[in-house]
Coordinates of C-alpha atoms and ligand atoms in Angstrom, one line a residue:
M103 CA 31.2 -56.6 20.0
A104 CA 33.9 -54.1 19.4
N105 CA 36.7 -56.7 19.4
S106 CA 34.9 -59.6 17.6
G107 CA 33.7 -57.5 14.7
K108 CA 33.6 -58.1 11.0
F109 CA 36.6 -55.9 10.5
S110 CA 39.6 -57.8 11.8
S111 CA 42.0 -54.8 11.9
P112 CA 41.1 -51.6 13.8
D113 CA 40.7 -49.3 10.8
Y114 CA 38.8 -46.1 10.4
Y115 CA 35.4 -47.7 10.0
R116 CA 35.8 -49.9 13.0
S117 CA 36.7 -46.9 15.1
L118 CA 33.7 -45.0 13.7
F119 CA 31.5 -48.0 14.4
A120 CA 32.6 -48.4 18.0
N121 CA 33.1 -44.9 19.1
A122 CA 30.5 -42.7 17.4
K123 CA 28.0 -41.2 19.9
M124 CA 25.9 -39.2 17.5
N125 CA 26.2 -41.3 14.4
S126 CA 24.3 -44.5 14.5
V127 CA 26.0 -47.2 12.5
L128 CA 24.8 -50.6 11.2
I129 CA 26.8 -53.3 9.4
I130 CA 24.7 -55.1 6.9
D131 CA 25.5 -58.0 4.6
P132 CA 24.9 -57.7 0.8
N133 CA 21.5 -59.4 1.3
G134 CA 20.4 -56.8 3.8
I135 CA 20.8 -58.8 7.0
I136 CA 21.9 -56.7 9.9
L137 CA 25.2 -58.1 11.3
E138 CA 25.9 -55.5 13.9
A139 CA 24.5 -52.3 15.3
N140 CA 26.6 -49.8 17.3
R141 CA 25.6 -48.4 20.7
A142 CA 24.5 -45.1 19.3
F143 CA 22.0 -46.8 17.0
L144 CA 20.6 -49.0 19.8
S145 CA 20.1 -46.1 22.2
S146 CA 18.7 -43.8 19.5
F147 CA 16.0 -46.0 18.2
G148 CA 15.2 -48.2 21.2
Y149 CA 16.3 -51.6 19.8
S150 CA 18.4 -54.2 21.7
E151 CA 21.0 -56.2 19.7
A152 CA 18.7 -59.3 20.0
D153 CA 15.9 -57.3 18.3
I154 CA 17.7 -56.6 15.1
V155 CA 20.9 -58.6 14.6
G156 CA 20.1 -61.3 12.1
E157 CA 17.0 -59.4 10.9
N158 CA 16.7 -57.9 7.4
F159 CA 17.3 -54.2 7.6
S160 CA 13.9 -53.7 5.8
I161 CA 12.2 -53.9 9.2
L162 CA 13.6 -50.4 9.8
F163 CA 11.6 -49.1 6.8
T164 CA 7.9 -48.0 7.0
Q165 CA 5.3 -50.3 5.3
A166 CA 4.9 -47.7 2.6
D167 CA 8.6 -47.5 1.9
Q168 CA 8.8 -51.3 1.8
K169 CA 6.0 -51.4 -0.7
K170 CA 8.0 -49.0 -2.8
D171 CA 10.9 -51.5 -2.6
L172 CA 13.2 -48.9 -1.1
P173 CA 15.3 -51.4 1.0
L174 CA 16.1 -53.5 -2.1
R175 CA 16.8 -50.5 -4.2
E176 CA 19.2 -49.2 -1.6
L177 CA 21.1 -52.5 -1.5
R178 CA 21.4 -52.5 -5.3
T179 CA 22.7 -49.0 -5.5
V180 CA 25.3 -49.7 -2.9
I181 CA 26.4 -52.9 -4.5
D182 CA 26.5 -51.4 -8.0
E183 CA 27.8 -47.9 -7.2
G184 CA 29.7 -48.4 -4.0
Q185 CA 27.5 -46.0 -2.0
S186 CA 24.0 -44.8 -1.6
F187 CA 22.2 -41.9 0.2
D188 CA 18.7 -41.8 1.4
N189 CA 16.3 -39.6 3.4
N190 CA 13.3 -41.3 5.0
Y191 CA 11.5 -42.5 8.1
L192 CA 13.2 -45.0 10.3
V193 CA 10.8 -47.2 12.3
N194 CA 11.7 -47.2 16.0
K195 CA 11.3 -50.2 18.3
N196 CA 8.2 -48.6 19.7
K197 CA 6.8 -48.1 16.2
T198 CA 7.2 -44.3 16.2
L199 CA 9.0 -42.8 13.2
T200 CA 12.1 -40.7 13.1
W201 CA 13.2 -38.8 10.0
V202 CA 16.8 -39.8 9.2
S203 CA 19.4 -39.4 6.6
G204 CA 21.5 -42.4 5.8
E205 CA 24.7 -43.0 3.9
S206 CA 25.6 -46.5 3.0
L207 CA 29.1 -47.6 1.9
L208 CA 30.3 -50.8 0.3
L209 CA 33.4 -52.1 2.0
T210 CA 35.5 -55.3 1.8
N211 CA 37.0 -56.7 5.0
D212 CA 40.3 -58.5 5.0
R213 CA 38.5 -61.8 4.6
H214 CA 37.4 -60.4 1.2
E215 CA 33.8 -60.3 2.3
K216 CA 31.6 -57.5 1.0
L217 CA 29.9 -55.6 3.8
I218 CA 27.7 -52.5 3.9
L219 CA 28.4 -49.8 6.5
K220 CA 25.3 -47.7 7.0
V221 CA 25.7 -44.4 8.9
I222 CA 22.4 -42.9 10.1
Q223 CA 21.8 -39.4 11.2
N224 CA 18.8 -38.2 13.1
I225 CA 17.5 -35.1 11.2
H226 CA 14.0 -35.2 12.7
A227 CA 14.2 -31.7 14.3
Q228 CA 15.4 -30.1 11.1
K229 CA 12.8 -32.0 9.0
E230 CA 10.0 -31.0 11.5
S231 CA 10.9 -27.4 11.1
E232 CA 10.9 -27.8 7.3
F233 CA 7.4 -29.4 7.6
S234 CA 6.2 -26.7 9.8
I235 CA 7.4 -24.0 7.3
I236 CA 5.5 -25.8 4.6
R237 CA 2.4 -26.1 6.8
L238 CA 2.7 -22.4 7.6
N239 CA 2.9 -21.6 3.9
N240 CA -0.2 -23.6 3.3
F241 CA -1.8 -21.9 6.2
N242 CA -0.9 -18.5 4.7
E243 CA -2.3 -19.6 1.4
N244 CA -5.5 -20.7 3.1
I245 CA -5.9 -17.4 4.9
L246 CA -5.2 -15.5 1.7
G247 CA -7.8 -17.6 -0.1
T248 CA -10.5 -16.8 2.4
I249 CA -10.1 -13.1 2.9
E250 CA -12.2 -10.7 0.9
D251 CA -9.5 -8.1 0.2
G252 CA -7.6 -8.6 -3.0
V253 CA -3.9 -9.4 -2.2
I254 CA -1.0 -9.6 -4.6
V255 CA 2.8 -9.7 -4.3
L256 CA 4.9 -7.9 -6.9
D257 CA 8.6 -8.2 -7.7
E258 CA 10.8 -5.2 -8.6
N259 CA 9.7 -5.3 -12.2
L260 CA 6.1 -5.1 -11.0
K261 CA 5.5 -8.7 -12.1
I262 CA 2.7 -10.4 -10.1
L263 CA 4.3 -13.3 -8.2
K264 CA 1.2 -14.2 -6.2
A265 CA -2.4 -13.2 -6.3
N266 CA -5.2 -14.5 -4.0
R267 CA -8.6 -15.6 -5.2
S268 CA -10.3 -12.4 -4.3
F269 CA -7.9 -10.4 -6.5
T270 CA -8.6 -12.5 -9.5
Q271 CA -12.4 -12.4 -8.8
I272 CA -12.6 -8.7 -8.2
F273 CA -10.7 -7.8 -11.4
N274 CA -12.0 -10.7 -13.5
F275 CA -8.8 -12.5 -14.2
S276 CA -8.4 -16.2 -14.6
D277 CA -5.8 -17.8 -12.2
K278 CA -3.7 -18.6 -15.3
D279 CA -3.7 -15.0 -16.6
V280 CA -2.5 -13.4 -13.4
S281 CA 1.2 -14.0 -13.8
K282 CA 1.0 -12.6 -17.4
I283 CA -0.6 -9.3 -16.4
D284 CA 1.3 -6.2 -17.3
F285 CA 0.6 -4.7 -13.9
K286 CA 1.8 -1.2 -14.8
A287 CA -0.5 -1.1 -17.9
F288 CA -3.3 -2.6 -15.8
I289 CA -3.3 0.1 -13.2
S290 CA -2.6 3.0 -15.6
T291 CA -6.2 3.1 -16.7
F292 CA -7.4 4.0 -13.2
D293 CA -4.2 5.5 -11.8
I294 CA -4.5 8.7 -13.9
N295 CA -2.2 10.7 -11.7
S296 CA 0.2 7.8 -11.1
E297 CA -0.5 8.0 -7.4
L298 CA -0.5 4.2 -6.9
Y299 CA 2.5 3.8 -9.2
N300 CA 4.5 6.4 -7.3
A301 CA 3.4 4.9 -4.0
I302 CA 4.7 1.5 -5.1
L303 CA 8.0 3.0 -6.3
G304 CA 8.3 5.0 -3.0
V305 CA 7.9 1.8 -1.0
F306 CA 10.5 -0.1 -3.1
Q307 CA 13.0 2.7 -2.6
S308 CA 12.6 3.2 1.2
K309 CA 13.3 0.1 3.1
S310 CA 10.6 0.2 5.7
N311 CA 7.7 2.3 4.5
I312 CA 4.1 1.5 4.1
S313 CA 2.0 3.6 1.8
R314 CA -1.7 4.0 1.4
I315 CA -3.8 5.5 -1.3
Q316 CA -7.4 5.5 -2.4
L317 CA -8.3 4.8 -6.0
E318 CA -11.5 4.3 -8.0
M319 CA -11.2 1.2 -10.2
D320 CA -13.3 -0.9 -12.5
S321 CA -13.0 -3.9 -14.7
P322 CA -15.1 -5.6 -17.3
G323 CA -18.4 -6.6 -15.6
M324 CA -17.6 -4.6 -12.4
E325 CA -19.1 -1.2 -11.7
R326 CA -16.7 1.5 -10.5
R327 CA -15.6 0.8 -7.0
T328 CA -13.3 2.7 -4.6
F329 CA -10.3 0.8 -3.1
D330 CA -8.1 1.6 -0.2
I331 CA -4.8 0.2 -1.4
S332 CA -1.9 -0.4 1.0
C333 CA 1.6 -1.1 -0.2
T334 CA 4.0 -2.7 2.2
Q335 CA 7.5 -4.0 1.6
L336 CA 8.2 -7.7 2.1
A337 CA 11.9 -8.0 2.5
E338 CA 13.9 -10.7 4.2
E339 CA 17.6 -10.2 4.8
G340 CA 19.5 -10.8 1.6
E341 CA 16.3 -11.4 -0.4
Q342 CA 14.9 -9.5 -3.3
T343 CA 12.4 -6.8 -2.3
R344 CA 8.8 -7.6 -2.9
I345 CA 5.7 -5.5 -2.4
L346 CA 2.5 -6.6 -0.9
L347 CA -0.5 -4.8 -2.2
I348 CA -3.9 -5.1 -0.4
F349 CA -7.0 -3.9 -2.2
H350 CA -9.7 -3.1 0.4
D351 CA -13.0 -2.2 -1.1
I352 CA -14.3 0.9 0.6
T353 CA -17.1 1.7 -1.8
A354 CA -19.8 1.2 0.8
Q355 CA -18.0 3.4 3.3
K356 CA -17.6 6.1 0.6
Q357 CA -21.3 6.0 -0.2
F358 CA -22.1 6.3 3.5
E359 CA -19.8 9.3 3.7
K360 CA -21.4 10.8 0.7
Q361 CA -24.9 10.4 2.3
R362 CA -23.8 12.1 5.4
E363 CA -22.3 14.9 3.3
D364 CA -25.6 15.2 1.3
I365 CA -27.5 15.5 4.6
L366 CA -25.2 18.2 5.8
N367 CA -25.5 20.0 2.5
F368 CA -29.2 19.7 2.6
V369 CA -29.4 21.2 6.1
A370 CA -26.9 23.9 5.2
H371 CA -28.7 25.0 2.1
E372 CA -32.3 24.4 2.8
F373 CA -32.5 25.8 6.3
R374 CA -31.0 29.1 5.3
N375 CA -33.9 30.6 3.4
P376 CA -36.7 29.8 5.9
L377 CA -34.5 31.0 8.7
T378 CA -33.9 34.3 7.0
N379 CA -37.6 34.6 6.6
V380 CA -38.2 33.8 10.3
I381 CA -35.7 36.5 11.3
L382 CA -37.4 39.0 9.0
N383 CA -40.8 38.3 10.5
I384 CA -39.4 38.6 14.0
D385 CA -38.2 42.1 13.2
L386 CA -41.6 42.9 11.7
V387 CA -43.5 41.6 14.7
D388 CA -41.2 43.5 17.0
E389 CA -41.9 46.7 15.1
M390 CA -45.7 46.1 15.4
L391 CA -45.4 45.4 19.2
K392 CA -43.5 48.6 19.5
E393 CA -46.1 50.6 17.6
K394 CA -48.9 49.1 19.7
N395 CA -47.0 49.7 22.9
L396 CA -47.1 46.0 23.8
D397 CA -43.7 46.2 25.5
E398 CA -44.4 43.3 27.8
F399 CA -44.2 41.0 24.8
R400 CA -41.1 42.5 23.3
G401 CA -38.8 40.7 25.8
F402 CA -40.0 37.4 24.3
M403 CA -39.5 38.6 20.8
E404 CA -35.9 39.7 21.7
R405 CA -35.0 36.3 23.0
T406 CA -36.5 34.7 20.0
R407 CA -34.4 37.0 17.8
V408 CA -31.1 36.2 19.6
N409 CA -31.7 32.5 19.3
A410 CA -32.7 32.8 15.6
Q411 CA -29.5 34.8 14.9
R412 CA -27.5 32.1 16.7
L413 CA -29.1 29.4 14.6
K414 CA -28.3 31.5 11.5
R415 CA -24.6 31.7 12.5
L416 CA -24.4 28.0 13.1
I417 CA -26.0 27.2 9.8
N418 CA -23.7 29.7 8.0
E419 CA -20.8 27.9 9.6
L420 CA -22.2 24.6 8.4
Y421 CA -22.6 26.0 5.0
K422 CA -19.0 27.1 4.8
T423 CA -17.9 23.7 6.1
T424 CA -19.9 21.8 3.5
K425 CA -18.2 23.9 0.8
L426 CA -14.8 22.9 2.2
I427 CA -15.9 19.3 2.5
S428 CA -16.9 19.1 -1.1
G429 CA -13.6 20.8 -2.1
N430 CA -15.4 23.8 -3.7
F431 CA -13.1 26.3 -2.0
D432 CA -10.9 29.0 -3.3
P433 CA -8.6 30.6 -0.7
E434 CA -9.3 34.3 -0.2
R435 CA -5.7 35.4 -0.3
S436 CA -4.1 38.4 1.4
V437 CA -0.6 39.3 2.7
F438 CA 0.3 38.7 6.3
T439 CA 2.9 37.0 8.4
L440 CA 2.9 33.4 9.7
E441 CA 3.4 34.9 13.2
E442 CA 0.0 36.7 13.0
V443 CA -1.9 33.5 12.3
I444 CA 0.0 31.5 14.9
D445 CA -0.5 34.2 17.5
E446 CA -4.2 34.5 16.8
A447 CA -4.8 30.8 17.0
I448 CA -2.8 30.4 20.2
E449 CA -4.6 33.3 21.8
S450 CA -8.1 31.9 21.0
V451 CA -7.3 28.5 22.4
Q452 CA -5.3 29.8 25.4
Q453 CA -8.2 32.0 26.4
V454 CA -10.5 29.0 26.9
H455 CA -7.8 26.6 28.2
R456 CA -5.8 28.6 30.7
Q457 CA -4.1 25.6 32.3
F458 CA -2.2 24.8 29.1
T459 CA 1.3 26.2 28.3
I460 CA 1.4 26.8 24.6
S461 CA 5.0 27.8 23.6
K462 CA 6.4 29.0 20.3
K463 CA 9.6 27.7 18.6
G464 CA 11.4 28.9 15.5
D465 CA 11.0 32.2 13.7
P466 CA 7.5 32.8 12.3
Q467 CA 8.4 36.1 10.6
V468 CA 7.6 34.6 7.3
P469 CA 5.4 36.6 4.9
L470 CA 2.5 34.6 3.4
F471 CA 0.0 35.3 0.7
A472 CA -2.8 33.0 1.7
D473 CA -6.3 32.7 3.3
K474 CA -5.7 34.1 6.7
E475 CA -8.9 33.0 8.4
K476 CA -8.6 29.5 7.0
L477 CA -5.0 29.1 8.2
I478 CA -6.0 30.3 11.6
Q479 CA -8.7 27.6 11.5
V480 CA -6.0 24.9 10.6
I481 CA -3.7 25.9 13.5
T482 CA -6.7 26.2 15.8
N483 CA -7.9 22.7 14.8
Y484 CA -4.4 21.3 15.5
L485 CA -4.3 23.1 18.9
T486 CA -7.8 22.2 19.9
N487 CA -7.0 18.5 19.2
A488 CA -3.7 18.8 21.2
V489 CA -5.9 20.1 24.1
K490 CA -8.6 17.5 23.6
Y491 CA -6.3 14.5 23.4
S492 CA -3.8 15.9 26.0
N493 CA -4.4 13.2 28.5
G494 CA -3.6 15.7 31.3
N495 CA -0.2 16.8 29.8
Y496 CA -0.5 20.5 29.5
D497 CA 2.6 21.4 27.4
I498 CA 2.0 22.2 23.7
E499 CA 4.6 23.6 21.3
V500 CA 3.9 25.4 18.1
G501 CA 7.0 25.3 15.8
C502 CA 7.9 26.6 12.4
F503 CA 10.9 26.0 10.2
L504 CA 11.9 26.5 6.6
E505 CA 12.4 23.4 4.5
G506 CA 13.6 23.9 0.9
D507 CA 11.0 26.3 -0.7
S508 CA 8.4 25.6 2.0
V509 CA 7.6 26.7 5.5
V510 CA 6.5 23.9 7.9
V511 CA 4.3 24.6 10.9
S512 CA 4.1 22.0 13.6
V513 CA 1.9 21.5 16.7
R514 CA 3.3 19.1 19.2
D515 CA 1.6 17.6 22.2
Y516 CA 2.5 15.0 24.8
G517 CA -0.9 13.5 25.1
K518 CA -2.6 10.2 24.1
G519 CA -0.9 9.7 20.8
I520 CA -2.4 7.8 17.9
P521 CA -2.2 4.0 17.4
A522 CA -0.1 3.1 14.3
K523 CA -3.1 1.3 12.8
D524 CA -5.2 4.6 12.9
L525 CA -2.4 6.9 11.6
P526 CA -3.0 6.4 7.8
Y527 CA -6.7 7.4 8.1
I528 CA -6.5 10.2 10.6
F529 CA -7.0 12.9 7.9
N530 CA -10.0 11.1 6.3
R531 CA -13.4 12.7 6.8
F532 CA -15.5 11.4 9.7
Y533 CA -12.6 9.2 10.9
R534 CA -12.2 8.9 14.6
A535 CA -9.6 6.7 16.2
Q536 CA -11.2 3.8 18.1
K537 CA -9.7 4.9 21.4
T538 CA -11.0 8.4 21.3
K539 CA -14.6 7.7 20.3
N540 CA -15.7 8.5 23.9
L541 CA -14.5 12.1 23.4
E542 CA -16.8 14.5 21.6
G543 CA -16.0 15.2 17.9
L544 CA -17.2 14.8 14.4
G545 CA -14.0 13.6 12.8
L546 CA -14.0 16.5 10.4
G547 CA -11.4 18.9 11.9
L548 CA -8.3 17.2 10.4
F549 CA -10.1 16.5 7.1
L550 CA -11.0 20.2 6.8
S551 CA -7.5 21.2 7.7
R552 CA -6.1 19.1 4.9
Q553 CA -8.7 20.5 2.5
I554 CA -7.6 24.0 3.4
V555 CA -3.8 23.3 3.2
T556 CA -4.2 21.4 -0.1
A557 CA -6.2 24.2 -1.6
H558 CA -3.1 26.3 -0.9
G559 CA -0.9 23.8 -2.6
G560 CA 0.6 22.6 0.7
R561 CA 0.8 19.2 2.6
T562 CA -0.4 17.9 5.9
W563 CA 1.0 15.0 7.9
V564 CA 1.4 13.6 11.4
E565 CA 4.0 11.8 13.5
S566 CA 2.7 10.1 16.6
E567 CA 3.5 7.4 19.2
E568 CA 0.7 6.0 21.3
G569 CA 1.0 7.1 24.9
K570 CA 3.8 9.6 24.1
G571 CA 2.1 12.3 22.0
S572 CA 1.7 13.6 18.5
T573 CA 3.1 16.2 16.2
F574 CA 0.8 17.5 13.5
Y575 CA 2.4 19.3 10.5
F576 CA 1.4 21.4 7.5
S577 CA 3.6 23.0 4.9
L578 CA 3.1 25.9 2.6
L579 CA 5.1 26.8 -0.5
L580 CA 7.4 29.8 -0.2
P581 CA 8.0 32.5 -1.4
V582 CA 4.3 33.2 -1.5
S583 CA 4.2 36.8 -2.6
E584 CA 1.2 38.4 -4.4
E585 CA 2.9 38.0 -7.8
Q586 CA 4.3 34.5 -7.2
A587 CA 1.3 33.1 -5.5
P588 CA 0.1 29.8 -7.0
E589 CA -3.2 30.2 -8.7
Ligands
ADP1087 P1 -12.4 15.0 16.0 O1 -11.4 15.5 16.9 O2 -13.6 15.9 15.9 O3 -12.7 13.6 16.3 P2 -10.5 15.4 13.9 O4 -10.6 15.2 12.4 O5 -9.9 16.7 14.4 O6 -11.9 15.0 14.5 O7 -9.5 14.2 14.4 C1 -9.7 12.9 13.9 C2 -9.2 11.9 14.9 O8 -7.8 12.0 15.0 C3 -9.7 12.1 16.3 O9 -10.9 11.5 16.6 C4 -8.6 11.5 17.2 O10 -8.8 10.1 17.3 C5 -7.4 11.7 16.3 N1 -6.5 12.9 16.8 C6 -6.5 14.1 16.2 N2 -5.6 14.9 16.8 C7 -5.1 14.1 17.8 C8 -4.0 14.4 18.8 N3 -3.4 15.6 18.9 N4 -3.7 13.4 19.6 C9 -4.3 12.2 19.5 N5 -5.3 11.9 18.6 C10 -5.7 12.8 17.8

């Protein structure tokens, strides 16, 4: 074949035809009849020379492409313009299809005959991956369409690039309107303190962060609902940054928390008066027993009084806690040093958990003007958790350092750590990480700690790695002297 070809002199095309291993080459006459096929073509697509030489090259096209007249159109283009390109399926001998890209050139041999040289490349793998990306995109679209959370993607100008069906339904937009929404104006009605807006800006600026906030929102026809909104950066190398916002409706959960809070409030308030009355009567009865010399009964009365007093203390604690939960709490400020509160907290925890080594780092000689008892409660909460979730690692470090105009206190443990998925919620009331639900606790300690620190104008946060341990922090503004203390 190589020597008796249509090209009488060994030119470039002849050499391409004969030697190409990767490129399949066909020589076709202007009517589309296949005159020759090189070895690469035969081995790639399963044909023998006898199968195709003399056949019209349209047999290599699918039925659908034949119906669209693609073979004829290709011939016309080559003849009119000298060349033609195409991308389509090539039918293999065994009827399977391979996605190929073809380039046809019009040539004239030295017998002045017009011939078409068709070079075919197998781009099946590349095409398959394109298809799978498209399928994946469709798949993502389908998932987005079925989830109940509202999902949107924003660009740097806060333009909505994508919104799922739930988002448009929750906020009562039509699909068409979504791209026209002025997102900043849309959220400004709910986002009074610009929390969401700042969270979004924060995520745009830092390259990896995820931020989470809770916001009450409403829209025409929708009663006020609470959403947990997470902002995550979507950035591919070299691409523009985009932000993914997920609106998760937590109204039911909030109502549930409110009910629990109401029950606690009820217990705390309504049990106090009858109990005070019981204690008063115990004292009266005791007096009477004493007067009547009925000493054998006074032992019972004494035990009753001790238990009633204990119940009163518990209820008082609960009462104070409910005030903290509801945020009705004003710090009772006095002047003391940070060292005093750290030492008191360490001592109280150390007494009960002697096997732990609680060490101090940094210089806590910082004067504070704050609620001493409450700050002890915060550090004690952090320490008690460090003990509770220690996983048998007995070292705990309490640190303090100055940062700008604040002092930061940290409690570090080498225990269980907290899974990343739980971290954003850990300071929420009644929240307990899934993996620690077997350990006793109400899920209030961290919430109350945050309430106390926030009431002082400070911040609380945590860093943690599952299996390695956690560091809980809080910061307080300095200098906190009596005159400069924030109101
Ligand atoms: P409680 O300890 O009563 O459950 P907290 O509000 O103190 O409530 O803590 C909330 C949750 O945070 C805990 O249930 C636990 O899952 C997690 N947690 C708190 N501190 C730690 C810690 N030091 N190590 C690991 N997990 C912790």
